Amino acid sequence: MNKKLLSLVVVLLSGSAAFPQIHTGVSSMDEGTASRQGGINRTYNLNPVVVTGSGHHQRLKSTATPVRVLSSQEIHEQGITTFEGALTRMMPQVSMAPNSMGSFLRLNGLGNKYILILVNGQKLSGDISNNVDLNRINMSRVKRIEVLDGAASSLYGSDAIAGVINIITDQPTASDGSAVSITNDTKVSGHGILTEAVCLDIYKNGFGSYTSFSHDRADSYQTTDLEYIKGSDTETQRTIAPYFTGYRSNIIGQKFTYSSNKHFAMNAGIDYSYKITDRPDTRADVTGGTDYEMRYKGLRWNLGGIYKFTAKNSLQADFTVDRFRYGKEYDVETKTNAIGDYVESKKQRTMDGELKAILGLSAHSTTIFGADWRKDYLTATSGSIQQDVYTLAAYAQHETRFSVGRGFVTATIGARLTHHETFSNHFTPKATLMYSIGSVNLRATYSAGFRAPGLDELYYHYYSVNRGKPQISFGNQALSPEKSDYFSLNAEYRSEVIAVSTTGYINKIRDMVVKQNIDVTSSSLAMLRTEFPEMTDAEAAKLERYSLYQNSDKGDVKGFQLNISTNILRDFNLSANYVYTYARTKSDDAWCLLERSIRHAATIAVNYHHTWGRYSLNVNLNGRLQSKTYYPDYEDAPGYGIWNLVVKGYGGWGLLQSLEPSVGIDNLFDRVDRRIDSTNRKYALYSPGRMLVLGLKVKFKK
C-alpha cells in the first residue's frame, strides 16, 4: 500500500459506511442468520426475509417466486471478499470471465446484458462493453445477495430476461440503540491480492451516519508465457500478455439516515469508485504489452424515503443518479499520446425516479402499485455516439393467499407497461401459483421479459487499432427489442434443519441482439475506408472482418436446479447446489450453443463452527465443479474442480467486540489451466494456482 493510500485510510478511520435500504422498505426483521459469535446451537437460518421475488418483504418459504439467498454469514465464513467470488463459489448457475473490460458475467447461460444488477432495489449502471463494473460493489456492506432466476420485467423493467441479482446492504434499526462502531477487515494472498475495508458507523436518536472506504487490488499474472505465432498451431513465441489483468480499485461511501418514529424514515447517500488496470507495458522485444491502462470512475448518489401508514401499508420514493466513465490512461509514449494522457472512451449517466405503494388491502393479500421514470445518456468518443433515451413505466401486482383443503394457495398476478422513447410501448405480465402444505411448497411461474437494445447497439460507429490490427463495429437503428417467455416449476421442502428445492425451467427469447462478424470484401472495404478515413493502407491490409449488431432469430435455454441446505448435525452446516443448463441460439436455420455456456456445474460448502465460552472456531471447505465451457469456432475450455479452505477464530473483550484472525488456502489442489492459447483467451478457470490467504477483522463498538 503506497503512502497516499495509507494516508487516505487513516483519514477515513474517522468515518466509513453502511448503506441502509430504508428506501426499499426493509423491515426491522432479522436477516435470518444467527450470531457470528456462535454458540453450540448456532445454525444457518433456512427461512430468511427476502424482497426481490415479490417486491415486498416476506419469509423465503412464503414467496411464490423461488429466490436464492446468499447471506453475509455464508459469505464471511467462506472467506469471500469479492462479489465475483461470492457468486461463483456459491451459485453454480453463475460464471465469470474477468478481463480489462470488466467481468463477463453469465446467469443460466445468458450474458451480462440480460442480467439486471440492483443495489437495494435500484439499478447499478455503468457498463463496459455490456459488462457492469462489478468492482463498484462494496462487499464490506453486503447483508445478503438475492438472486432471482428468469424474466422479472413486470417488477423491474428492461434487462431482466435472465434474472435479477439484488445486493442488499447493512441497515441498523432503532432496536440497536445508540452505538458507535469501527471495523477494519483485511485479507492478503499471493500475486499482490489485497482487500481492505474500513467502516465507521454512528447511530443515535434515530440518526445514522455510515462512512466506508474499501481498497481492492491484484497483480497481473500468467500461467504460461508462450503463445502460438499467428497462422501456426505448432510454433510458439514468448509473450508478456497477462492471463489475468491486474488492477487497483477504491470505493468511498457516505450514507445518512434519519427515522423520527416508526412510521417515517429517509436516507441520502453518495458513493465514489475508482479503478485502474495494471498491465505490462509495450516492449520492442516481446509481444503482449500495452501502451495504456484502462481507467474507470463512478459517482452514484441517491435520496429516498418511506412512510408506513401501518405495518402492511407504506409509500416509498427513490431518486438515483449514477455517473460512470472509462478511458485509456497512457503509460507508454506513442506517436499521438504522451505518458499520463487520458483519452475518454465512454461516459454514461442515468437518472432514475420511482414511486411505489405497498398495500395490505386484506389480511391475506398484498397489492403493489408503482411508477418509474428513467433517462439514460451515453457519450462514446470511440464509437461516435452522443445520445439519450427515456422510459416511463407503470406496474401493478396483487398477491393473495387462501386455504384449499389442508393447505394454502398463494397466487400472484402482475403486469408492467413500459413506454420506451425509441421502441414505443411494451406489456410484460407475470403470474405465479404456489400450493403449500406443511413444509412442502409447489410452485409454477410464468413471466414475460423485455429488453430494449442499448444505445451502443443502436448507434455505435466504432474504430480502433489493437496491436496494429483494426477493429470496427457498427450499431443498427433497425434493431427490434428482445422479448422472452419464462416458465418454471418448483418443488421445495423447507424446515428448521433442512431445505431441499428442485426447479425446472424454460426461457425462450425472441429477436436476440448479437454482434455479427462479416467478412471484408473489396466492395465493403471501400465502404469502410469511406466511413473511417483515418484508416491507413497498412491497417486496411490487415482488416479481415467487421461487426454489425443484428437480431438473430431466437434463443432457447432449458435447465434444472437442485439445492440442498441442512443443519442436521450439531455445529455442522452443509449446502450443495447443482445446475444443468442447455443454452442455444438460432440464426437462420442453424442452432448453436451459446458462447461461454456450461452444461453441468455444482457448488458444495461444508461448515463447522464451535464455541467455547467467549471463543469460537469456524472451519469452511467449499468447492466449485463444472464441465467444459463452450466456445463456438474455438477449442472448448476444459472443466475443472477447485476447492478452498478457510479457518477463522472469533473472540471479543469489552470495546473490542470482535477479533477474527483467519488463515486459508485457495485452490487447495492447485488446479491451473496452462494451455497455450492463440484465440483471445478462451478460458474458464482463471486461478493462478494454490495460494495461502491470511486475514484479520477487528471491530470496536461502544
XYZ file of C-alpha atoms in Angstrom:
702
model
C 0.000 0.000 0.000
C 1.555 3.350 -1.028
C 1.847 6.389 1.260
C -1.043 8.289 -0.357
C -3.366 5.337 0.058
C -2.237 4.779 3.646
C -2.901 8.437 4.431
C -6.373 8.144 2.935
C -7.122 5.094 5.089
C -6.018 6.956 8.210
C -8.222 9.935 7.359
C -11.175 7.692 6.665
C -10.817 5.932 10.012
C -12.815 8.920 11.245
C -15.643 7.615 9.074
C -16.668 4.531 6.914
C -20.321 3.467 5.676
C -23.358 1.259 5.957
C -25.848 1.579 3.157
C -29.280 1.335 4.699
C -32.077 0.174 2.494
C -34.909 2.074 4.116
C -35.785 3.243 0.635
C -36.560 -0.339 -0.392
C -38.913 -0.856 2.513
C -36.772 -3.232 4.522
C -38.437 -4.060 7.763
C -36.716 -4.419 11.112
C -36.988 -8.202 10.838
C -33.729 -10.049 11.283
C -31.954 -11.252 8.171
C -32.326 -14.746 9.486
C -28.780 -15.793 10.286
C -27.558 -16.481 13.779
C -24.830 -14.510 15.502
C -21.315 -14.884 14.159
C -20.129 -15.252 17.720
C -21.905 -18.542 17.562
C -22.889 -20.885 20.326
C -23.476 -24.597 20.497
C -26.837 -24.270 18.746
C -25.672 -21.791 16.119
C -27.115 -22.604 12.668
C -27.830 -21.021 9.327
C -31.417 -19.826 9.215
C -33.058 -21.587 6.281
C -36.015 -19.192 6.080
C -34.647 -15.622 5.820
C -36.545 -12.488 4.798
C -36.356 -11.694 1.052
C -37.693 -8.918 -1.152
C -36.572 -9.442 -4.756
C -39.050 -12.070 -5.954
C -42.243 -10.323 -4.874
C -41.274 -6.668 -4.415
C -42.157 -6.739 -0.710
C -40.697 -8.379 2.380
C -41.666 -11.904 3.320
C -40.042 -15.084 4.531
C -38.325 -17.167 1.859
C -40.685 -20.068 2.481
C -43.685 -17.825 1.777
C -42.584 -16.272 -1.516
C -44.356 -17.649 -4.565
C -41.299 -16.990 -6.755
C -38.182 -19.065 -5.916
C -35.250 -16.905 -4.797
C -31.686 -17.989 -3.961
C -30.176 -16.147 -0.986
C -26.505 -15.724 -0.075
C -26.253 -14.393 3.471
C -23.413 -12.275 4.832
C -22.726 -15.101 7.286
C -22.130 -17.599 4.471
C -20.023 -15.110 2.502
C -17.926 -14.166 5.512
C -17.327 -17.692 6.788
C -16.139 -18.836 3.364
C -13.514 -16.082 3.379
C -15.006 -14.324 0.361
C -14.241 -10.622 -0.132
C -15.258 -10.015 -3.774
C -18.631 -10.031 -5.490
C -17.360 -12.398 -8.181
C -16.166 -14.834 -5.527
C -19.482 -14.785 -3.686
C -21.463 -15.723 -6.782
C -19.142 -18.231 -8.433
C -18.220 -20.102 -5.224
C -21.810 -20.404 -4.041
C -24.039 -20.318 -7.139
C -23.265 -22.837 -9.885
C -25.605 -21.170 -12.403
C -23.293 -18.121 -12.391
C -19.948 -17.962 -14.190
C -17.487 -15.141 -14.792
C -14.546 -14.438 -17.072
C -12.537 -11.429 -15.853
C -10.519 -9.149 -18.142
C -9.623 -5.471 -18.500
C -13.057 -4.703 -19.975
C -14.940 -5.982 -16.925
C -16.209 -9.410 -15.929
C -18.177 -11.436 -18.446
C -20.985 -12.424 -16.080
C -23.367 -15.196 -17.143
C -26.514 -16.468 -15.416
C -28.092 -19.698 -16.649
C -26.245 -19.427 -19.955
C -27.176 -15.805 -20.697
C -24.722 -12.918 -20.579
C -24.369 -9.615 -18.731
C -26.820 -7.558 -20.724
C -29.665 -9.924 -19.791
C -28.910 -9.735 -16.052
C -30.246 -6.833 -14.017
C -27.957 -5.941 -11.100
C -29.568 -3.922 -8.318
C -28.252 -2.339 -5.141
C -31.104 -2.130 -2.632
C -33.585 -2.402 -5.479
C -32.001 0.335 -7.636
C -30.202 -0.482 -10.898
C -26.406 -0.377 -10.894
C -25.423 1.398 -14.102
C -22.104 1.828 -15.849
C -21.182 -0.882 -18.307
C -18.029 -1.663 -20.251
C -18.946 -3.463 -23.484
C -22.213 -4.594 -21.829
C -20.348 -5.714 -18.674
C -21.332 -3.911 -15.484
C -18.272 -2.841 -13.489
C -18.622 -5.208 -10.523
C -15.746 -3.534 -8.677
C -18.246 -0.784 -7.783
C -19.888 -3.137 -5.273
C -18.595 -2.713 -1.710
C -18.680 -6.230 -0.255
C -17.996 -4.985 3.283
C -21.564 -3.618 3.338
C -23.399 -6.605 1.881
C -26.075 -8.043 4.160
C -27.293 -10.599 1.654
C -27.402 -11.223 -2.088
C -30.726 -12.318 -3.553
C -30.756 -13.999 -6.962
C -33.969 -14.397 -8.945
C -33.731 -16.676 -11.973
C -35.756 -15.911 -15.080
C -37.575 -12.908 -16.508
C -38.602 -10.248 -13.974
C -39.639 -7.384 -16.248
C -43.060 -6.975 -14.620
C -41.406 -5.551 -11.496
C -38.043 -4.324 -12.759
C -38.406 -3.414 -16.440
C -35.790 -3.840 -19.156
C -32.643 -6.020 -18.883
C -34.121 -8.694 -16.579
C -34.528 -11.530 -19.119
C -32.009 -13.901 -17.498
C -32.712 -12.823 -13.932
C -32.090 -10.279 -11.200
C -29.210 -10.027 -8.718
C -30.165 -7.710 -5.843
C -27.442 -6.702 -3.356
C -28.999 -5.796 -0.002
C -26.731 -3.740 2.231
C -26.487 -3.398 6.013
C -29.008 -1.292 7.880
C -29.161 -0.762 11.642
C -32.537 -0.295 13.265
C -33.913 1.610 16.220
C -33.554 -1.551 18.305
C -29.768 -1.144 18.062
C -29.985 1.962 20.275
C -27.140 4.470 20.354
C -23.955 2.959 19.038
C -20.589 3.787 17.520
C -18.600 1.074 15.772
C -15.321 0.944 13.858
C -14.457 -2.061 11.711
C -11.340 -2.950 9.754
C -11.244 -6.089 7.604
C -8.035 -7.063 5.763
C -7.219 -10.052 3.562
C -3.950 -10.750 1.713
C -2.766 -13.580 -0.514
C -0.417 -14.283 -3.406
C 0.053 -12.286 -6.624
C -0.404 -8.991 -4.813
C -4.026 -9.707 -3.876
C -5.192 -7.394 -1.092
C -8.672 -6.388 0.052
C -9.209 -3.947 2.886
C -12.363 -2.306 4.201
C -12.599 0.357 6.908
C -16.013 1.379 8.296
C -17.237 3.867 10.885
C -20.923 3.664 11.842
C -22.711 6.080 14.173
C -26.325 5.645 15.228
C -28.027 7.831 17.805
C -31.554 9.119 18.426
C -32.809 7.988 15.028
C -29.890 9.500 13.097
C -27.338 7.318 11.350
C -24.054 8.117 9.644
C -22.198 5.356 7.796
C -18.853 6.008 6.156
C -16.750 3.432 4.370
C -13.561 3.010 2.433
C -12.563 -0.174 0.635
C -9.451 -0.993 -1.347
C -9.053 -3.979 -3.648
C -6.011 -4.835 -5.717
C -4.345 -7.689 -7.570
C -1.282 -8.061 -9.791
C -1.408 -9.327 -13.359
C -0.212 -12.901 -13.748
C 0.372 -15.623 -16.330
C 0.072 -19.402 -16.257
C 2.271 -19.706 -19.359
C 4.478 -17.162 -21.108
C 4.064 -18.768 -24.541
C 1.606 -18.114 -27.351
C 1.211 -19.575 -30.820
C 2.620 -17.495 -33.633
C -0.228 -16.164 -35.766
C -1.099 -18.644 -38.501
C 0.590 -21.595 -36.780
C -0.716 -24.300 -34.451
C 2.754 -25.548 -33.508
C 5.267 -22.674 -33.450
C 5.318 -20.577 -30.304
C 6.851 -17.345 -29.126
C 7.231 -15.653 -25.757
C 4.585 -13.176 -24.618
C 4.002 -10.976 -21.591
C 0.219 -10.797 -22.185
C -1.449 -11.441 -18.801
C -3.753 -14.386 -18.185
C -5.425 -12.254 -15.519
C -5.379 -8.448 -15.706
C -4.232 -6.758 -12.513
C -5.963 -3.695 -11.105
C -6.303 -1.264 -8.205
C -9.763 -0.271 -7.044
C -11.091 2.085 -4.340
C -14.621 2.804 -3.132
C -15.571 5.653 -0.784
C -19.134 5.870 0.513
C -21.162 8.056 2.833
C -24.745 7.420 3.881
C -27.064 9.314 6.215
C -30.362 8.051 7.585
C -32.983 9.574 9.807
C -36.033 7.985 11.360
C -38.112 10.209 13.617
C -40.581 7.453 14.547
C -41.715 4.009 13.472
C -43.723 5.491 10.585
C -41.229 7.682 8.737
C -37.626 7.240 7.583
C -35.418 8.856 4.978
C -31.892 8.455 3.660
C -29.306 10.086 1.420
C -26.038 8.652 0.189
C -23.155 9.023 -2.204
C -20.554 6.532 -3.470
C -17.400 7.196 -5.445
C -15.479 4.389 -7.154
C -12.137 4.363 -8.955
C -10.360 1.544 -10.742
C -7.291 1.332 -12.971
C -5.732 -1.713 -14.588
C -2.116 -2.714 -14.039
C -0.824 -4.378 -17.219
C 2.704 -4.883 -18.569
C 3.930 -2.048 -20.800
C 4.619 -2.413 -24.500
C 8.138 -3.687 -25.271
C 10.008 -3.994 -28.539
C 11.498 -7.407 -27.723
C 8.329 -9.306 -26.796
C 4.617 -9.290 -27.576
C 1.683 -8.816 -25.214
C 2.319 -5.401 -23.651
C 0.011 -2.388 -23.841
C 0.563 1.362 -24.231
C -2.147 2.332 -21.769
C -4.156 1.284 -18.720
C -7.951 1.265 -18.581
C -9.265 3.759 -16.005
C -12.807 3.757 -14.610
C -14.639 6.228 -12.387
C -18.144 6.094 -10.965
C -20.217 8.509 -8.877
C -23.615 7.441 -7.579
C -25.943 9.331 -5.242
C -29.481 8.749 -4.097
C -32.302 10.159 -1.989
C -35.077 8.000 -0.615
C -37.807 7.794 1.939
C -40.599 5.611 3.250
C -43.781 6.397 5.142
C -45.519 3.473 6.841
C -49.170 4.148 7.494
C -49.463 0.760 9.196
C -47.340 -2.381 9.346
C -48.732 -3.528 5.971
C -49.257 -0.186 4.194
C -46.418 2.033 3.045
C -45.431 4.598 0.439
C -41.842 4.685 -0.860
C -39.944 7.128 -3.073
C -36.419 6.961 -4.511
C -34.317 9.077 -6.810
C -30.892 7.917 -8.016
C -28.259 9.482 -10.258
C -25.448 7.232 -11.465
C -22.468 8.522 -13.468
C -19.806 6.275 -14.932
C -16.949 6.807 -17.363
C -13.880 4.977 -18.558
C -10.994 5.503 -20.946
C -7.306 4.999 -21.630
C -4.532 6.408 -19.453
C -1.214 6.162 -21.312
C 1.905 4.937 -19.536
C 3.946 4.471 -22.726
C 4.718 7.338 -25.087
C 3.231 6.837 -28.567
C 3.119 8.869 -31.790
C -0.068 10.594 -30.655
C -0.026 10.439 -26.850
C 2.402 11.326 -24.053
C 2.748 9.466 -20.769
C -0.117 10.485 -18.465
C -2.547 11.427 -21.255
C -6.144 10.330 -20.698
C -8.423 9.579 -23.654
C -12.059 9.054 -22.695
C -13.813 6.120 -24.363
C -17.268 6.171 -22.813
C -19.324 8.298 -20.442
C -22.732 7.314 -19.080
C -25.281 8.990 -16.871
C -28.530 7.541 -15.584
C -31.292 9.307 -13.683
C -33.951 7.102 -12.130
C -37.000 8.022 -10.055
C -39.516 5.588 -8.571
C -42.680 5.861 -6.501
C -44.174 2.688 -5.030
C -47.115 1.909 -2.768
C -47.318 -1.414 -0.880
C -50.829 -2.018 0.437
C -52.328 -4.721 2.603
C -55.903 -4.372 1.379
C -56.930 -7.502 3.253
C -55.490 -9.737 5.936
C -54.157 -12.244 3.396
C -53.186 -10.100 0.415
C -50.554 -7.586 -0.663
C -51.012 -5.168 -3.554
C -48.255 -3.094 -5.128
C -48.661 -0.090 -7.400
C -45.657 1.705 -8.809
C -44.371 4.104 -11.425
C -40.866 4.962 -12.502
C -39.057 7.290 -14.864
C -35.603 6.682 -16.220
C -33.294 8.584 -18.564
C -30.036 7.236 -19.943
C -27.282 9.325 -21.504
C -24.348 7.892 -23.460
C -21.321 9.636 -24.901
C -18.876 7.256 -26.589
C -15.916 9.012 -28.153
C -14.550 5.827 -29.678
C -17.995 4.908 -31.014
C -19.101 8.367 -32.203
C -22.228 8.378 -30.009
C -23.898 11.191 -28.112
C -27.431 10.022 -27.452
C -30.059 9.830 -24.718
C -33.310 7.961 -24.237
C -36.065 7.916 -21.621
C -38.525 5.294 -20.391
C -41.751 5.679 -18.431
C -43.381 2.709 -16.739
C -46.323 1.821 -14.539
C -46.766 -1.531 -12.836
C -49.146 -3.337 -10.521
C -49.078 -6.636 -8.685
C -51.606 -8.385 -6.475
C -50.783 -11.359 -4.250
C -53.393 -13.229 -2.266
C -53.409 -16.287 -0.036
C -56.351 -18.599 0.663
C -56.879 -22.063 2.107
C -57.520 -25.140 -0.040
C -58.148 -28.353 1.858
C -55.350 -28.841 4.392
C -53.024 -26.435 2.592
C -52.848 -22.898 1.259
C -52.636 -21.389 -2.210
C -50.695 -18.184 -2.876
C -51.494 -16.608 -6.228
C -49.708 -13.623 -7.738
C -50.554 -11.718 -10.877
C -48.683 -8.663 -12.064
C -48.003 -6.574 -15.144
C -45.876 -3.676 -16.295
C -46.488 -1.225 -19.128
C -43.277 0.367 -20.346
C -43.097 3.266 -22.774
C -39.663 3.460 -24.385
C -38.800 6.620 -26.299
C -37.442 4.630 -29.246
C -39.440 1.390 -29.115
C -42.897 2.589 -28.032
C -44.990 0.518 -25.581
C -44.382 -2.969 -24.200
C -46.560 -5.015 -21.862
C -44.913 -7.647 -19.645
C -47.175 -9.831 -17.479
C -46.309 -12.244 -14.693
C -48.289 -14.989 -12.938
C -47.264 -17.356 -10.141
C -49.102 -20.030 -8.206
C -47.874 -21.764 -5.051
C -49.533 -24.564 -3.113
C -48.240 -25.070 0.444
C -48.982 -27.927 2.761
C -46.909 -28.326 5.898
C -43.242 -27.930 4.972
C -43.843 -28.560 1.264
C -44.249 -25.871 -1.423
C -45.153 -26.478 -5.073
C -44.711 -23.504 -7.405
C -45.462 -22.635 -11.037
C -44.293 -19.406 -12.661
C -44.775 -17.617 -15.958
C -43.158 -14.270 -16.677
C -42.520 -12.235 -19.796
C -39.267 -10.409 -20.398
C -38.362 -7.325 -22.397
C -35.042 -5.730 -23.249
C -34.612 -2.583 -25.328
C -31.360 -2.512 -27.328
C -28.719 -0.324 -25.724
C -27.663 2.994 -27.150
C -24.350 1.465 -28.212
C -26.128 -1.357 -30.047
C -28.216 1.221 -31.896
C -25.692 3.926 -32.696
C -22.137 2.544 -32.441
C -19.695 3.729 -35.102
C -16.517 2.291 -33.626
C -12.982 2.170 -34.972
C -9.802 1.350 -33.062
C -6.458 -0.329 -33.614
C -5.344 -3.038 -31.200
C -1.740 -4.213 -31.624
C -1.727 -2.960 -35.220
C -4.976 -4.687 -36.187
C -8.091 -2.540 -36.847
C -11.404 -3.301 -35.137
C -14.711 -1.962 -36.495
C -18.250 -2.196 -35.060
C -21.498 -0.682 -36.313
C -24.739 -0.152 -34.439
C -28.060 -0.819 -36.104
C -31.021 1.534 -35.698
C -33.307 -1.076 -37.294
C -32.960 -3.440 -34.308
C -36.061 -4.804 -32.619
C -36.420 -5.171 -28.832
C -35.656 -8.573 -27.360
C -38.598 -10.408 -25.771
C -38.822 -13.588 -23.733
C -41.191 -16.080 -22.128
C -40.059 -17.842 -18.957
C -41.756 -20.910 -17.450
C -40.679 -22.765 -14.317
C -41.901 -25.497 -11.971
C -40.500 -25.800 -8.451
C -40.891 -28.265 -5.590
C -39.500 -27.451 -2.161
C -39.292 -28.920 1.316
C -38.184 -26.459 3.992
C -37.910 -26.949 7.763
C -35.673 -25.582 10.517
C -32.971 -28.178 9.815
C -33.124 -28.900 6.083
C -34.205 -27.212 2.858
C -34.407 -29.089 -0.454
C -35.523 -27.405 -3.656
C -35.748 -28.556 -7.286
C -36.581 -26.288 -10.228
C -37.042 -26.945 -13.924
C -37.352 -24.051 -16.345
C -37.565 -22.967 -19.985
C -36.563 -19.480 -21.132
C -37.448 -18.669 -24.761
C -36.052 -15.459 -26.237
C -37.012 -13.784 -29.495
C -35.033 -11.292 -31.587
C -31.780 -11.715 -29.648
C -29.336 -8.884 -30.379
C -25.968 -10.325 -31.391
C -22.778 -8.887 -32.829
C -22.465 -10.482 -36.265
C -18.975 -10.796 -37.763
C -18.915 -10.057 -41.502
C -16.026 -10.907 -43.803
C -14.466 -7.959 -45.596
C -14.734 -7.922 -49.405
C -13.246 -5.481 -51.881
C -16.536 -3.559 -52.106
C -17.114 -3.483 -48.325
C -13.517 -2.365 -47.747
C -14.147 0.695 -49.904
C -17.232 1.468 -47.811
C -15.309 1.016 -44.558
C -12.489 3.314 -45.658
C -15.076 5.957 -46.518
C -16.696 5.559 -43.080
C -13.319 5.679 -41.304
C -10.924 7.904 -43.302
C -8.345 7.654 -40.503
C -7.660 4.026 -41.513
C -4.197 3.697 -43.082
C -3.274 1.462 -46.019
C -1.316 -0.820 -43.675
C -4.303 -1.141 -41.306
C -6.697 -1.777 -44.192
C -4.477 -4.617 -45.395
C -4.883 -6.355 -42.024
C -8.677 -5.921 -41.819
C -10.409 -9.285 -42.175
C -13.817 -8.773 -40.551
C -16.066 -6.079 -39.148
C -19.030 -6.351 -36.762
C -22.673 -5.304 -37.076
C -25.345 -5.610 -34.368
C -28.276 -7.684 -35.652
C -31.324 -9.544 -34.371
C -30.891 -13.297 -34.515
C -33.975 -15.479 -34.734
C -34.272 -16.787 -31.186
C -32.650 -18.174 -28.073
C -33.663 -21.200 -26.065
C -32.445 -22.027 -22.551
C -33.592 -25.114 -20.655
C -32.364 -26.099 -17.258
C -32.725 -27.914 -13.962
C -31.540 -26.917 -10.491
C -31.183 -28.860 -7.246
C -30.399 -27.028 -3.989
C -29.852 -28.595 -0.555
C -29.039 -26.863 2.747
C -29.006 -28.643 6.072
C -28.274 -28.115 9.761
C -28.957 -31.757 10.712
C -25.698 -32.265 12.644
C -24.805 -30.072 15.606
C -22.189 -27.464 14.677
C -22.203 -28.590 11.020
C -23.849 -26.889 8.048
C -23.884 -28.348 4.560
C -25.055 -26.803 1.295
C -24.899 -28.376 -2.157
C -26.187 -26.944 -5.423
C -26.290 -28.480 -8.901
C -27.437 -26.961 -12.203
C -27.905 -28.357 -15.680
C -28.091 -25.746 -18.443
C -28.719 -26.237 -22.156
C -28.480 -22.834 -23.850
C -28.809 -22.376 -27.634
C -29.332 -19.640 -30.180
C -30.720 -19.890 -33.702
C -29.809 -17.717 -36.674
C -31.477 -18.533 -39.995
C -31.972 -22.317 -39.794
C -28.922 -23.201 -37.712
C -28.907 -23.818 -33.958
C -25.673 -23.496 -31.969
C -24.755 -23.486 -28.295
C -24.435 -20.084 -26.647
C -20.862 -18.891 -26.202
C -19.436 -19.481 -22.700
C -22.371 -21.717 -21.741
C -21.693 -24.575 -19.291
C -23.756 -27.769 -19.293
C -23.079 -29.023 -15.730
C -21.955 -27.119 -12.629
C -22.101 -27.679 -8.859
C -21.039 -25.928 -5.656
C -20.519 -27.549 -2.252
C -19.843 -25.921 1.117
C -19.245 -27.682 4.449
C -19.015 -25.533 7.566
C -18.036 -26.456 11.139
C -18.473 -23.936 13.964
C -17.996 -24.465 17.681
C -17.871 -22.114 20.661
C -16.029 -22.410 23.969
C -17.145 -19.567 26.236
C -16.243 -16.321 24.504
C -14.076 -18.029 21.841
C -15.215 -19.695 18.625
C -13.670 -21.679 15.798
C -15.010 -21.824 12.242
C -13.750 -24.194 9.510
C -15.179 -23.936 5.993
C -14.485 -26.042 2.920
C -16.088 -25.015 -0.365
C -15.737 -26.250 -3.908
C -16.933 -25.496 -7.425
C -17.076 -28.210 -10.082
C -18.102 -27.638 -13.687
C -17.961 -29.268 -17.106
C -16.328 -27.694 -20.152
C -17.169 -24.161 -21.270
C -18.385 -23.957 -24.854
C -16.770 -21.601 -27.376
C -18.182 -21.728 -30.924
C -15.473 -21.913 -33.601
C -12.750 -22.404 -30.942
C -11.474 -25.127 -28.655
C -13.769 -25.551 -25.632
C -12.270 -24.681 -22.253
C -11.927 -27.843 -20.121
C -13.945 -28.419 -16.975
C -12.423 -28.308 -13.518
C -12.959 -28.758 -9.799
C -11.499 -26.166 -7.453
C -11.598 -26.257 -3.631
C -10.927 -23.615 -0.977
C -10.345 -23.979 2.768
C -10.550 -21.247 5.429
C -10.183 -21.401 9.219
C -11.336 -18.484 11.390
C -11.115 -17.742 15.076
C -13.501 -15.459 16.973
C -13.211 -13.589 20.234
C -14.133 -10.312 21.901
C -13.449 -8.343 25.072
C -15.113 -5.092 26.174
C -14.886 -2.432 23.477
C -13.198 -4.959 21.208
C -16.446 -6.560 20.154
C -14.862 -8.910 17.645
C -11.371 -10.121 16.769
C -11.320 -12.559 13.836
C -7.969 -13.859 12.551
C -8.158 -16.273 9.626
C -5.914 -18.470 7.516
C -6.881 -20.309 4.364
C -5.784 -21.986 1.167
C -7.343 -21.022 -2.146
C -7.276 -23.664 -4.886
C -6.372 -26.429 -2.467
C -5.367 -28.945 -5.162
C -3.506 -26.437 -7.385
C -5.716 -26.646 -10.485
C -4.403 -24.378 -13.271
C -5.195 -24.046 -16.974
C -1.737 -23.931 -18.594
C -2.818 -24.299 -22.235
C -1.014 -22.226 -24.840
C -3.639 -20.054 -26.468
C -3.956 -18.215 -29.756
C -7.684 -17.475 -29.692
C -8.119 -14.407 -27.496
C -8.034 -16.133 -24.111
C -10.795 -18.719 -24.367
C -10.600 -19.989 -20.790
C -12.924 -20.931 -17.929
C -10.612 -21.281 -14.906
C -8.669 -18.102 -14.078
C -6.865 -19.221 -10.917
C -3.072 -18.793 -10.760
C -2.803 -21.877 -8.572
C -2.639 -22.687 -4.866
C -2.327 -19.617 -2.604
C -2.066 -19.018 1.128
C -4.638 -16.474 2.350
C -4.335 -14.504 5.601
C -6.982 -12.245 7.093
C -7.800 -10.177 10.152
C -11.071 -8.470 11.027
C -11.328 -6.162 14.032
C -14.477 -4.438 15.274
C -14.787 -1.933 18.109
C -18.219 -0.924 19.358
C -19.446 1.354 22.104
